[in-house]
Every structure is written in C-alpha cells, then in structure tokens.
Coordinates of C-alpha atoms and ligand atoms in Angstrom, one line a residue:
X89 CA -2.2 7.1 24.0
X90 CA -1.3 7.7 20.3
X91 CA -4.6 8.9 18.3
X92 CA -5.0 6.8 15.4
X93 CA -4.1 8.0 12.0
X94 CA -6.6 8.6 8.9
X95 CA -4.9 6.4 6.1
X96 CA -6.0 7.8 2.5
X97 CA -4.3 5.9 0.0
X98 CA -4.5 8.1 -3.3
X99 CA -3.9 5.7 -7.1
X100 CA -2.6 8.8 -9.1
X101 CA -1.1 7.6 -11.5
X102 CA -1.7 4.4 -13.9
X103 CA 1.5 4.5 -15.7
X104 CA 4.5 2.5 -15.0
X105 CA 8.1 2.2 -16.0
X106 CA 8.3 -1.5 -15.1
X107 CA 6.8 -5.0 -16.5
X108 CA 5.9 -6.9 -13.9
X109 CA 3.7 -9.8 -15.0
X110 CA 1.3 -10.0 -11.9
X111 CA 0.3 -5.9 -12.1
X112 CA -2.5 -4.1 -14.1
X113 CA 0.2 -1.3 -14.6
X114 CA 2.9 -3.5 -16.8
X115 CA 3.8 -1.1 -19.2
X116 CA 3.8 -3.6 -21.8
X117 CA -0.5 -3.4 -21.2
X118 CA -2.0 -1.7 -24.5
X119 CA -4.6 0.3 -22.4
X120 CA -5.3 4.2 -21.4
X121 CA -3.6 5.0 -18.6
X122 CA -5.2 7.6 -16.7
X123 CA -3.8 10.2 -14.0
X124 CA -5.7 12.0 -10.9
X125 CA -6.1 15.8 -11.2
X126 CA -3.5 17.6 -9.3
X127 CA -6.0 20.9 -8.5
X128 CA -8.4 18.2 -7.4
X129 CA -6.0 17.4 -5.1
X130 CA -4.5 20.1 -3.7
X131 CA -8.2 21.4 -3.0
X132 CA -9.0 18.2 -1.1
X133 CA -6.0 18.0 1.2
X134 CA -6.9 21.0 2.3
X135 CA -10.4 19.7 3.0
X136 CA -8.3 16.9 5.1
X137 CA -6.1 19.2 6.7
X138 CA -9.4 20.9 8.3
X139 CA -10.9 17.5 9.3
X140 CA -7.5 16.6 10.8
X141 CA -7.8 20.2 13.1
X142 CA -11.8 19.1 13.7
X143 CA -10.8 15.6 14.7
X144 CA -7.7 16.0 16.4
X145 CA -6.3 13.1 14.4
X146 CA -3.1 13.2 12.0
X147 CA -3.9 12.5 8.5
X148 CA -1.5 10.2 6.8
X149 CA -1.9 10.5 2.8
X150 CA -0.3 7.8 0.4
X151 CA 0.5 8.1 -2.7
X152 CA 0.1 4.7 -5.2
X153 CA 0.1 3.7 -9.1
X154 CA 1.3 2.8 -11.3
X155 CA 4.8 4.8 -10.2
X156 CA 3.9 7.7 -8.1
X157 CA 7.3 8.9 -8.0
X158 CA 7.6 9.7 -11.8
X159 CA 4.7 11.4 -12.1
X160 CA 5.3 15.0 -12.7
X161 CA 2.6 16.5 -10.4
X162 CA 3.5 14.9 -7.4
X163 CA 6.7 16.7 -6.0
X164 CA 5.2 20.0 -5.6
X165 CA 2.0 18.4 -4.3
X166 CA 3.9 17.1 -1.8
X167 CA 5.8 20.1 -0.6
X168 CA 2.3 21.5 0.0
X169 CA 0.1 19.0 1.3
X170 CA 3.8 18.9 4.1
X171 CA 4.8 22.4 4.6
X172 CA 1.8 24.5 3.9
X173 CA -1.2 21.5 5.3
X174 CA 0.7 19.8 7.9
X175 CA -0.6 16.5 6.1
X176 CA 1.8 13.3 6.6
X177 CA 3.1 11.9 3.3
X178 CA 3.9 8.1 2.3
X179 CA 4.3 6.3 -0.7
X180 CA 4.5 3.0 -1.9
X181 CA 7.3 3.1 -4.7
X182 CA 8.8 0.4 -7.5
X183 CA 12.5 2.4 -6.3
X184 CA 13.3 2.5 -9.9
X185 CA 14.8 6.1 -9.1
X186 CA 15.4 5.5 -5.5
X187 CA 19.4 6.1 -6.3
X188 CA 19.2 9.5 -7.0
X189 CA 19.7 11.7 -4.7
X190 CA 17.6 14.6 -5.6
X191 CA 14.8 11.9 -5.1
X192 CA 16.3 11.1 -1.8
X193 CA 16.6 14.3 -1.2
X194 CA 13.1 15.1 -1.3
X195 CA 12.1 12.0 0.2
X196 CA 13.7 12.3 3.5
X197 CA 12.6 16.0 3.8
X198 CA 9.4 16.0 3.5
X199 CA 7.9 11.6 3.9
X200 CA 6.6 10.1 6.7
X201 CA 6.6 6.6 5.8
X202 CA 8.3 4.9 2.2
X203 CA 7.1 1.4 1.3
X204 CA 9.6 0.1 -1.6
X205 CA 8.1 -3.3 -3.4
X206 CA 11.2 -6.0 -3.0
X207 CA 10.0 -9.7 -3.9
X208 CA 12.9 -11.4 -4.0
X209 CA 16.7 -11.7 -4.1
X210 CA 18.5 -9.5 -6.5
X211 CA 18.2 -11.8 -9.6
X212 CA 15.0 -13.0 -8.8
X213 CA 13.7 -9.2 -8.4
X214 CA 15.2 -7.8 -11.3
X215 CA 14.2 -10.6 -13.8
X216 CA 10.5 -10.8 -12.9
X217 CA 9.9 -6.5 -12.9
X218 CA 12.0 -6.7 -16.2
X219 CA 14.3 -4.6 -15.1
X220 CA 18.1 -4.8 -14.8
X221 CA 19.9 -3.2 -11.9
X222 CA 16.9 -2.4 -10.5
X223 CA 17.6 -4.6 -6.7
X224 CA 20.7 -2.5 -6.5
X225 CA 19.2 0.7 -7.2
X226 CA 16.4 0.1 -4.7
X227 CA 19.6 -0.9 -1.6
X228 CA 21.1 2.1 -2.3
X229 CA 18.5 4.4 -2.1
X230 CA 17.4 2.1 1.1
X231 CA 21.0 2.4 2.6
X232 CA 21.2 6.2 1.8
X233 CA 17.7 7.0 3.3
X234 CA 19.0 5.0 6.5
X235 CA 22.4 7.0 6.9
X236 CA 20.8 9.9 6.1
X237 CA 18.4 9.3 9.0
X238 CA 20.6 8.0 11.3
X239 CA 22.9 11.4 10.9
X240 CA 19.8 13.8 11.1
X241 CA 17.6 12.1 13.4
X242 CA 15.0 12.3 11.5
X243 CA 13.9 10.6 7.4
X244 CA 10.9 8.5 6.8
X245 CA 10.6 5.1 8.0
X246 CA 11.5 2.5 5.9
X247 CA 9.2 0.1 4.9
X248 CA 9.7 -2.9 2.1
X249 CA 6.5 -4.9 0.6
X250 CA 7.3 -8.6 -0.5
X251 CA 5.0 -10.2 -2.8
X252 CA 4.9 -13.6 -2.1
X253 CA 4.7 -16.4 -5.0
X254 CA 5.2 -19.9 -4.7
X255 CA 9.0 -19.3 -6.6
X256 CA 9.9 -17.0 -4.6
X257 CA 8.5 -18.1 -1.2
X258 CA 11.4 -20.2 0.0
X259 CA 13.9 -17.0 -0.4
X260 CA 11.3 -15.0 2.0
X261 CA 13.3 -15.6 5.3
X262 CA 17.1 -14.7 3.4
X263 CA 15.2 -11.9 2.1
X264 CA 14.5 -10.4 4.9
X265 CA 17.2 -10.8 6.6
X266 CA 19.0 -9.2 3.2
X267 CA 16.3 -5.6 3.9
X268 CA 17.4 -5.7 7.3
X269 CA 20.9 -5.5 6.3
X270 CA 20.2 -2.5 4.3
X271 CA 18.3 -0.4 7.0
X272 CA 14.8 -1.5 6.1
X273 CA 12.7 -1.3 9.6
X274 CA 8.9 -2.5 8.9
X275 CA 8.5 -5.7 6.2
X276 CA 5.1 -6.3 5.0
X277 CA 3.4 -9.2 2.8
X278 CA 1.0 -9.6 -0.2
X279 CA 0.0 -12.9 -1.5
X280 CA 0.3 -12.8 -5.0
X281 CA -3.7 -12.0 -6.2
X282 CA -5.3 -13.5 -9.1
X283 CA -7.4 -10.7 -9.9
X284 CA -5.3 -8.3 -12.2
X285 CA -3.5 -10.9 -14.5
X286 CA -5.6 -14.1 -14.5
X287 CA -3.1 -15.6 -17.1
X288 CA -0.1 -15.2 -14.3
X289 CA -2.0 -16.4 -11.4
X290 CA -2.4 -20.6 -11.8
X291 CA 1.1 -21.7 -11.8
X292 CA 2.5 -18.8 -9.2
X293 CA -0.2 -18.3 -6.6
X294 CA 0.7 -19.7 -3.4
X295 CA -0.8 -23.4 -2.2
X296 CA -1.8 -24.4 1.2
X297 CA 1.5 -26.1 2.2
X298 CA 3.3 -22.9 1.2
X299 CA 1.1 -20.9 3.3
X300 CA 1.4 -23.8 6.1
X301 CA 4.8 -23.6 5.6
X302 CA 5.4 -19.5 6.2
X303 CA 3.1 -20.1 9.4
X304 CA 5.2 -22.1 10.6
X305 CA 8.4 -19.7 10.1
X306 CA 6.5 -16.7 11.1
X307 CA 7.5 -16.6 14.6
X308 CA 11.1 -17.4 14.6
X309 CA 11.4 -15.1 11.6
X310 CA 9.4 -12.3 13.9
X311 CA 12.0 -12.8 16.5
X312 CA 15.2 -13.2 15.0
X313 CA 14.5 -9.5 13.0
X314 CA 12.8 -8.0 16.4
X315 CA 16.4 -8.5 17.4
X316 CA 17.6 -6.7 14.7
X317 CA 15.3 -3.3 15.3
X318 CA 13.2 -4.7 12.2
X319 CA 9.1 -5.5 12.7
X320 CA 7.5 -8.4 10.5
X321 CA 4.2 -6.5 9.9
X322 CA 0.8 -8.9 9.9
X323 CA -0.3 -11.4 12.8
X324 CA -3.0 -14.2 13.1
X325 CA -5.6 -12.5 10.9
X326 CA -3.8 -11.8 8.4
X327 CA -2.3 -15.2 8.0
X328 CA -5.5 -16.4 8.1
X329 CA -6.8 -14.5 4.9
X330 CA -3.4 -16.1 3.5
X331 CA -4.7 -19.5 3.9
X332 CA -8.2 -19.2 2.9
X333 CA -6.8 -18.0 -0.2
X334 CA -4.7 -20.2 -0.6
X335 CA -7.2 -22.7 0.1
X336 CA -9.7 -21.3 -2.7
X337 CA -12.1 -20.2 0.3
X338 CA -13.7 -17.0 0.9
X339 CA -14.1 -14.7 3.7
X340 CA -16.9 -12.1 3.9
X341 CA -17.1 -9.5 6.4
X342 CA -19.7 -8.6 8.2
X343 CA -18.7 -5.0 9.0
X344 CA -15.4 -3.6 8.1
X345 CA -16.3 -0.3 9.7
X346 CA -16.1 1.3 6.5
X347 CA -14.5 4.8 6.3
X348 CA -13.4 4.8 9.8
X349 CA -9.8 4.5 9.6
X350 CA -8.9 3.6 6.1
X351 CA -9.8 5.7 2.8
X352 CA -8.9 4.7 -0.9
X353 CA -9.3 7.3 -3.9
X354 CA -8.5 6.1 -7.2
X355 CA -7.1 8.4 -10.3
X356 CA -11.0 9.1 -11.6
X357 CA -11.3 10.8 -7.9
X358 CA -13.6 8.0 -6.7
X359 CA -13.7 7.6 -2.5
X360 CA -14.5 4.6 -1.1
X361 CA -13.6 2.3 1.9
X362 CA -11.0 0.3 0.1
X363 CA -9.4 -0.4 -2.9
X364 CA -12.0 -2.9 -4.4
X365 CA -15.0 -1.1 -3.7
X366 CA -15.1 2.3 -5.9
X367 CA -17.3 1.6 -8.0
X368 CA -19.9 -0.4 -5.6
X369 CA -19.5 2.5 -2.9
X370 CA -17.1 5.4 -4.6
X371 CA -18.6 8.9 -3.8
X372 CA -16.7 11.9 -6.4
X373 CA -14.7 13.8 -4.0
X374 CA -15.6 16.8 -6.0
X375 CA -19.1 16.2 -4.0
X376 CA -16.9 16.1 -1.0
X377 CA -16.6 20.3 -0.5
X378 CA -17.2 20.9 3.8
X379 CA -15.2 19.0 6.4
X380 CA -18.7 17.8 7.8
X381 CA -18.9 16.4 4.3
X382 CA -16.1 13.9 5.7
X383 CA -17.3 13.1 9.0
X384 CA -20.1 11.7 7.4
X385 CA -18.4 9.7 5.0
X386 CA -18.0 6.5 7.8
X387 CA -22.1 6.6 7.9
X388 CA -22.5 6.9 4.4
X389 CA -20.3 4.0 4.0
X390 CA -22.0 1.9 6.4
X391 CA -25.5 2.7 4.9
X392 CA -24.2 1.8 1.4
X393 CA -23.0 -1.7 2.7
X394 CA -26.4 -2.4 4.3
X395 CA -28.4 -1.3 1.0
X396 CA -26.7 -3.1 -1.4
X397 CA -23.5 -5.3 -0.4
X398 CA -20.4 -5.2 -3.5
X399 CA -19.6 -8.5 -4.0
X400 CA -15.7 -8.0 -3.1
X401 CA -17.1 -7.7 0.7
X402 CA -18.0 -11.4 0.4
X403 CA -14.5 -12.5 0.6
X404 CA -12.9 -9.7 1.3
X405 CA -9.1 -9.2 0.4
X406 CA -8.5 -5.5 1.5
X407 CA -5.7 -6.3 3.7
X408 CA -5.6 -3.1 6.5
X409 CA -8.9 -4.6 7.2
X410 CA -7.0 -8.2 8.5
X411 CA -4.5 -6.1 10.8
X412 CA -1.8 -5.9 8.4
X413 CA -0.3 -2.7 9.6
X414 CA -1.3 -3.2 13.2
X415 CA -3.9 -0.2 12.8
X416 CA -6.9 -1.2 12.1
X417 CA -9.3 -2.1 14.3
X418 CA -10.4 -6.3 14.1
X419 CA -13.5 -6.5 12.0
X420 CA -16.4 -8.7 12.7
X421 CA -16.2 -11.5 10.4
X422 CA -18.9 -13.6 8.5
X423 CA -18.2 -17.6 9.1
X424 CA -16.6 -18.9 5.7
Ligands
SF4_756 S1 -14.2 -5.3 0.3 FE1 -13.6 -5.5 2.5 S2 -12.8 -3.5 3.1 FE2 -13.8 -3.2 1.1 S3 -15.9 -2.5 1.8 FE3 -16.0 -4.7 1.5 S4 -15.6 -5.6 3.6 FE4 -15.0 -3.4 3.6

C-alpha cells in the first residue's frame, strides 16, 4: 500500500504580478507584502527530510503566494530541498512565465506535482487576472511540460485549479475538456471565497442552483475526462462544502485531525493545521528545532483545538480536509 504523503504547503511570497479581483495578492493592493526567510527554510527542510527518514513517509513541500515562481529565492531552494533532501517539490503557479523554457526547464527536473490556476476560457481568463496573453502562455508551458514528459518518462504531473464563479460556471465543462486537450491530467475546484475581497464576492459567488447545477454535471463530466486519462479531483464531501456555502450555511468540524496529514506555513514562518488557522494555532517554526519537535506537532494541534476552538473551525473551509485531493482522511463532522 502507498504510505501517505506529509503535505506542507509553504505561502512565501505575498507579491504578485497579476490583478485578479478575488485575491489578497492583486498587485494593485497598497499594502506590505512580505516574503518567508529562505535560511529559515532551507534549515527546516532539513528538519522534514529527518522526520521523513523517522517516519518512513515522503514529504511533499508546496510552494504558494502570491507568485512563487518569481520569487528570487525559490529556484536554488528547490534544487536543495530535491537533490541534496530528497524532499518532493510542488507548486501552485499563476503560469505567467510558464512559456519559458528555462522555467520549464527547471520545472520538469526537479517538481513533483504543478497546479497552474486556469478559470476560464482564454478571454474570460486573461481579462479577469488582467493580463493579456496570459491563457496562451499558461497552454504552452502546459503542452511543453506534457511532451517533455511524454519523451522522458518522467516531468511533474500536471495539475490545473479552476476557480469557479457564477460567470464563469457554465464554461466549466468546455474548460475542461480544453486542459485536457493540452495534457493537463488532475483538475481541481475552488468556489470563489468571500473572505479576501468582500467588495468582489456578492455579485460573483456561486448560488445554490449553480452549485445544484455542477452536481448534477459532476458525474458525466468525471467520466467523459476518465476516458481521456484526466481525473476530476473532489467527490461527495467536497460538493457538499460547495453547497452549504453556497447556501450561506456553515459547517464546523469536530476534529479535523489536525497536523496529521496536512501542514500550512505562511511567509511570517507561522505552522499550523491549515491555512486559516495561524494565528489561532500557528507555532514559529524557529521553535520547531528536533524531528521529535514534529511528531508532536499532530498533539499539539489537537490540544490547542480542545483549549480554545478558532472560529474558522466552525465552518470550516480548508478544503484537503473535505477530500479534495483524495488524501485526506474523512473528518468527523459537527451537524450544521
Ligand atoms: S479551520 Fe478546518 S482544517 Fe483548520 S483547524 Fe479548523 S477544522 Fe481544522
């Protein structure tokens, strides 16, 4: 049986070169912007790459912004936390410099996994990320990364994110159907979130016959790109949390089994279970200095919860804990 990865998803960087209107990160945003400290984290994959040997497991370290990919740091961090720590390396990217091919270069030589954020067709994309050119960049780079992989045998997989708004939902099925045409293999889903641009949110978030809607394509759309090598990521629960957003409804959770699976560090080296909860639960991973310091970390979390519960855990929107990628295990959930 395949031992489960360790996902740590690591924010370095707050800067973007794209507007998007529903991001924190739109460049257009008059605020600091800070970065993560790249000693800080060469020191600390190291610290993962011993806990990896301890537990036997594979460690599977994401980088995510802002841009991760134009920040300056991040190549040579790469290279090391690969070569020299035996780490595996993904990255969730805008693929504003997926086209050249130094960057796919490095890409398929040292990556595990590549998520590229695609939310609709070409037009649609460009226009709303402010950004011209940009879908065509991203299914070259796609379609280079795909031959490249095909001839060698090897290259990360390929992985687009969709951001789903009511707009834009309708072109969801074409649109994957249009990433499978340019090698993607995994797609993946957010609903478009109200908590990082309020004034965006009301007249794009999804409604409940949208959601209904998607449901109901889910399965055919499943199948007809299962036929095409390509895997629709998120099942039941996730579509679930879908719909009790869309329907203005929380969902707490009971125990998420904090720390088990799933790690999130933002750029101010804060550790916690997910992205929402740093500072209800973040412990400074320049505390964090033994591998015994991170076998502990899943108790920690779960003694933290029971003190004092962060409100984001009463409807809870971290979405590896509703199954999205298929690797987390399924939490126990609080009754709405
Ligand atoms: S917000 Fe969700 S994932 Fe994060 S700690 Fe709370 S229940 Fe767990």
């Amino acid at each position: 049986m395949k031992t489960e990865p360790l996902v740590v998803v690591w924010r370095v960087t707050e800067r973007c070169n794209l507007q998007c209107p529903f991001c924190a990160y739109d460049r257009r945003l008059a605020k600091p912007r800070r970065e993560a400290d790249p000693a800080e984290i060469r020191r600390f994959a190291a610290l993962l790459s011993q806990w990896s040997a301890t537990t036997g497991r594979p460690v599977l370290l994401s980088w995510l912004g802002g841009e991760p990919l134009l920040w300056r740091p991040l190549a040579e961090l790469t290279r090391a936390c690969h070569h020299e720590l035996q780490l595996q390396i993904s990255t969730t990217t805008n693929g504003s410099t997926l086209h050249r091919p130094e960057v796919q270069a490095h890409l398929h030589e040292h990556y595990a996994e590549l998520t590229v954020s695609v939310d609709g067709p070409a037009a649609m994309h460009d226009a709303l990320r402010g950004c011209a050119g940009l879908s065509d960049r991203i299914r070259d780079g796609v379609r280079a990364l795909a031959a490249r992989k095909r001839h060698t045998g090897h290259g990360p997989l390929l992985r687009a994110n969709v951001v789903l708004m009511r707009a834009s939902l309708p072109d969801f099925p074409g649109l994957c159907s249009t990433l499978a045409d340019w090698g993607i293999e995994e797609i993946t889903c957010n609903q478009l979130g109200g908590l990082d641009r309020p004034e965006f949110y009301p007249a794009n978030r999804l409604l409940p016959d949208r959601v209904r809607w998607l449901e109901e394509q889910w399965p055919a759309l499943e199948s007809s790109l299962a036929c095409r090598g390509v895997r629709l990521l998120g099942g039941a629960a996730y579509l679930h949390r879908l719909t009790l957003t869309a329907q203005g409804r929380r969902l707490p959770v009971a125990d998420c089994l904090p720390g088990r699976t799933f790690w999130f560090v933002d750029e101010k080296g804060r550790l916690a279970p997910c992205s929402f909860t740093p500072q209800d639960y973040g412990v400074p991973i320049s505390n964090l200095r033994t591998a015994g310091d991170l076998l502990a970390l899943p108790e920690r979390f779960t003694l933290a919860r029971a003190c004092h519960r962060a409100v984001a855990c009463e409807d809870c929107h971290s979405t590896q804990v509703f199954a999205k990628f298929s690797r987390s295990p399924a939490p126990a959930l609080l009754p709405a």
